[in-house]
Amino acid sequence: MDTTNLDINLSDNIPEDETGRQYYYIEKARLYVQELSQRIGRPLTFCVTTFGCQMNARDSEKLRGILKEIGYLEAEEETADFVIYNTCTVRENANTRVYGRLGQLKPRKKQNPYMMIGLCGCMMQEPEVIEKLKKSYSFVDIIFGTHNIFKFAELIVQRFSSGKPVIDIWEGTDAIVEDLPNQRKYSFKSGINIMFGCNNFCSYCIVPYVRGRERSREPQAILREIRRLADDGVVEIMLLGQNVNSYGKTLDHPVTFAELLTEIEKIDKIKRIRFMTSHPKDLSDELIEVMSRSTKICRHLHLPVQSGSSRILQKMNRRYTKEQYLELTEKIRKAVPGISLTTDIIVGFPGETEEDFQETLDLVRKVRYDSAFTFIYSRRTGTPAANMEDQVPEDVVKNRFQRLLKEVQDIASEVCAVHEGTTQEALVESLSEHDPSMVTGRLSNNLLVHFPGGEELIGKLVPVYLKECKGFYYLGELAG
Ligand code: SAH
Ligand code: SF4
Ligand code: F3S
């Protein structure tokens, strides 16, 4: 696509503050999109596809916000002129999927001269990936990483004005750029970044390398954003960070996560507060206390354990033992009765023996999780675990994985059944995917309930009688 002959003037005064600078580029990009749309006689469209965690989902909302401001219309990936993949690299299979999908885009780009492809997110922070893309996927138009996502509009302008592919990857940043556009997926609930990066360096994990060092946002900026969301109809918020329990420690005026929660609770229109993820080593008594008093913090805690073997936990650099973890969960259950506990577990970490694995099964039976995400260990280049001896053979790992999955699922369906016959508040999120005469609501404990109802209920908090537990969700009916 030749855009270099478009008559867009880029030599005006560019604002110096980063937010102002990006709004300047949003304006410029809008002119390009306008001219192009006129030339081809139809609007240009985009699709952002997200891989990975809630952090990436939130970043994608920012990308979407900028694209809408620029004048792109949202469309399905199959027809979009601008396809963006926001990538994840936490496990190898996330990478494989991106390469596969890119391969499928190539012929489409040949057919559509106005098509652009953008890649961003965690995978782009790996130098080997960039090398591979340069060599075998040179048809990609814009590549950027996790640290400069706020520059999206500027990079689009650069692509248009130069007519050449743009690759811009930063190794790290201290910058947190506030107040840029974003386009929420749901009108009534939203994620909010409270911190970026991670300092924990669990030995298997690539996140600290691709997301950089831990940085907390100023509490005033977070509260301002939440108030604005609340005025815009949001009733449920999810505070996001790789380790929210260490929020605020590095600020000039340190603030604890529990203090932040207490301030957020005072915002009237916010009815539900969730957060993710909690590292067990940093979960304070102060936080448990705030949770036990709160009427807004949801009765759900995601507390990744990773393994039930203290020996493996040490090799993972998690900095707690099986016993400490069990003590912590007991303390939480005592302080917040009925709380739902969920977790992440890795199977097949280097050196994991059958005895270690039995410790994990034992822990799962003791805690009785409401649900657990189970992962097969994936070797990530550059992490300490990748070079450890005794990588566990694939067939052994698969066998353990299946046994763990069965245990986790059996327990989860028993735990779920406990609430059968009670009435609980649900936030209605959508029409049911399987039956349009039903809606789907989320309970405080994060489980879903499907019940008869129409579109008018979406975004409302309503009491629902939980008639029947179906293993991982309920069938219910509106109460009262
Ligand atoms: N910050 C969060 C987790 C982010 S990654 C925390 O510490 O809890 C989400 C999950 O992916 C992790 O909890 C872990 O279970 C899993 N994971 C991370 N690296 C992995 C790897 N190399 N192989 C398999 N699973 C991994
Ligand atoms: Fe990865 Fe550990 Fe940081 Fe979580 S706390 S992102 S598992 S290094
Ligand atoms: Fe994946 Fe990056 Fe999240 S590696 S899990 S998208 S922080």
PDB file of C-alpha atoms and ligand atoms in Angstrom, residues 53 55 89-92 197-198 200 202-207 241-244 276-280 302-306 318 343-347 349 373-380 383 385, ligand 1:
ATOM      1  CA  CYS A  53      -3.808 -12.977  30.351  1.00  0.00           C
ATOM      2  CA  MET A  55      -3.206  -7.751  31.395  1.00  0.00           C
ATOM      3  CA  THR A  89       4.744 -16.066  25.392  1.00  0.00           C
ATOM      4  CA  VAL A  90       4.210 -17.596  28.822  1.00  0.00           C
ATOM      5  CA  ARG A  91       4.145 -21.100  27.310  1.00  0.00           C
ATOM      6  CA  GLU A  92       5.562 -22.313  24.002  1.00  0.00           C
ATOM      7  CA  GLY A 197       5.893  -5.788  35.405  1.00  0.00           C
ATOM      8  CA  CYS A 198       7.139  -8.313  37.952  1.00  0.00           C
ATOM      9  CA  ASN A 200       9.686 -12.158  41.445  1.00  0.00           C
ATOM     10  CA  CYS A 202       9.988 -17.512  39.554  1.00  0.00           C
ATOM     11  CA  SER A 203      12.538 -19.783  37.897  1.00  0.00           C
ATOM     12  CA  TYR A 204      10.189 -21.126  35.180  1.00  0.00           C
ATOM     13  CA  CYS A 205       8.612 -17.813  34.225  1.00  0.00           C
ATOM     14  CA  ILE A 206       9.366 -15.459  31.351  1.00  0.00           C
ATOM     15  CA  VAL A 207       7.044 -12.639  32.441  1.00  0.00           C
ATOM     16  CA  GLY A 241      -1.098  -6.796  38.338  1.00  0.00           C
ATOM     17  CA  GLN A 242       1.258  -9.791  38.288  1.00  0.00           C
ATOM     18  CA  ASN A 243       1.513  -9.545  42.061  1.00  0.00           C
ATOM     19  CA  VAL A 244      -1.063  -7.096  43.418  1.00  0.00           C
ATOM     20  CA  MET A 276      -5.599 -10.605  40.161  1.00  0.00           C
ATOM     21  CA  THR A 277      -3.037 -12.048  40.843  1.00  0.00           C
ATOM     22  CA  SER A 278      -2.050 -12.586  44.461  1.00  0.00           C
ATOM     23  CA  HIS A 279       1.327 -14.062  45.261  1.00  0.00           C
ATOM     24  CA  PRO A 280       1.069 -16.123  48.466  1.00  0.00           C
ATOM     25  CA  HIS A 302      -7.036 -16.563  43.001  1.00  0.00           C
ATOM     26  CA  LEU A 303      -3.944 -17.771  44.831  1.00  0.00           C
ATOM     27  CA  PRO A 304      -1.546 -19.623  42.501  1.00  0.00           C
ATOM     28  CA  VAL A 305       0.320 -22.385  44.341  1.00  0.00           C
ATOM     29  CA  GLN A 306       2.223 -23.883  41.353  1.00  0.00           C
ATOM     30  CA  ARG A 318       8.342 -19.172  45.039  1.00  0.00           C
ATOM     31  CA  THR A 343      -5.215 -21.578  41.776  1.00  0.00           C
ATOM     32  CA  ASP A 344      -2.641 -22.262  39.063  1.00  0.00           C
ATOM     33  CA  ILE A 345      -0.584 -25.483  39.096  1.00  0.00           C
ATOM     34  CA  ILE A 346       2.378 -26.479  36.932  1.00  0.00           C
ATOM     35  CA  VAL A 347       3.036 -30.184  36.311  1.00  0.00           C
ATOM     36  CA  PHE A 349       8.754 -28.847  36.530  1.00  0.00           C
ATOM     37  CA  PHE A 373      -5.832 -23.920  36.037  1.00  0.00           C
ATOM     38  CA  THR A 374      -3.397 -26.739  35.372  1.00  0.00           C
ATOM     39  CA  PHE A 375      -0.429 -26.310  33.036  1.00  0.00           C
ATOM     40  CA  ILE A 376       2.196 -28.602  31.614  1.00  0.00           C
ATOM     41  CA  TYR A 377       5.602 -27.092  32.327  1.00  0.00           C
ATOM     42  CA  SER A 378       6.935 -25.293  29.258  1.00  0.00           C
ATOM     43  CA  ARG A 379      10.643 -24.624  28.914  1.00  0.00           C
ATOM     44  CA  ARG A 380      11.218 -20.886  28.338  1.00  0.00           C
ATOM     45  CA  THR A 383      14.768 -18.613  32.455  1.00  0.00           C
ATOM     46  CA  ALA A 385      14.615 -23.581  34.935  1.00  0.00           C
TER      47      ALA A 385
HETATM   48  N1  SAH B   1       1.806 -13.507  38.163  1.00  0.00           N
HETATM   49  C1  SAH B   1       0.986 -14.621  38.237  1.00  0.00           C
HETATM   50  C2  SAH B   1       1.037 -15.568  37.074  1.00  0.00           C
HETATM   51  C3  SAH B   1       1.208 -15.111  35.688  1.00  0.00           C
HETATM   52  S1  SAH B   1       1.449 -16.382  34.495  1.00  0.00           S
HETATM   53  C4  SAH B   1       1.378 -15.397  39.488  1.00  0.00           C
HETATM   54  O1  SAH B   1       2.501 -15.369  39.921  1.00  0.00           O
HETATM   55  O2  SAH B   1       0.553 -16.081  39.979  1.00  0.00           O
HETATM   56  C5  SAH B   1       0.048 -17.412  34.760  1.00  0.00           C
HETATM   57  C6  SAH B   1       0.372 -18.827  35.090  1.00  0.00           C
HETATM   58  O3  SAH B   1       1.069 -19.433  34.021  1.00  0.00           O
HETATM   59  C7  SAH B   1       1.291 -19.010  36.275  1.00  0.00           C
HETATM   60  O4  SAH B   1       0.620 -18.933  37.478  1.00  0.00           O
HETATM   61  C8  SAH B   1       1.846 -20.393  36.027  1.00  0.00           C
HETATM   62  O5  SAH B   1       1.055 -21.386  36.606  1.00  0.00           O
HETATM   63  C9  SAH B   1       1.788 -20.525  34.520  1.00  0.00           C
HETATM   64  N2  SAH B   1       3.141 -20.535  33.949  1.00  0.00           N
HETATM   65  C10 SAH B   1       4.053 -19.534  33.980  1.00  0.00           C
HETATM   66  N3  SAH B   1       5.188 -19.926  33.372  1.00  0.00           N
HETATM   67  C11 SAH B   1       4.995 -21.197  32.954  1.00  0.00           C
HETATM   68  C12 SAH B   1       5.797 -22.155  32.280  1.00  0.00           C
HETATM   69  N4  SAH B   1       7.045 -21.896  31.917  1.00  0.00           N
HETATM   70  N5  SAH B   1       5.259 -23.374  32.003  1.00  0.00           N
HETATM   71  C13 SAH B   1       3.994 -23.668  32.372  1.00  0.00           C
HETATM   72  N6  SAH B   1       3.199 -22.812  33.015  1.00  0.00           N
HETATM   73  C14 SAH B   1       3.681 -21.581  33.314  1.00  0.00           C
END
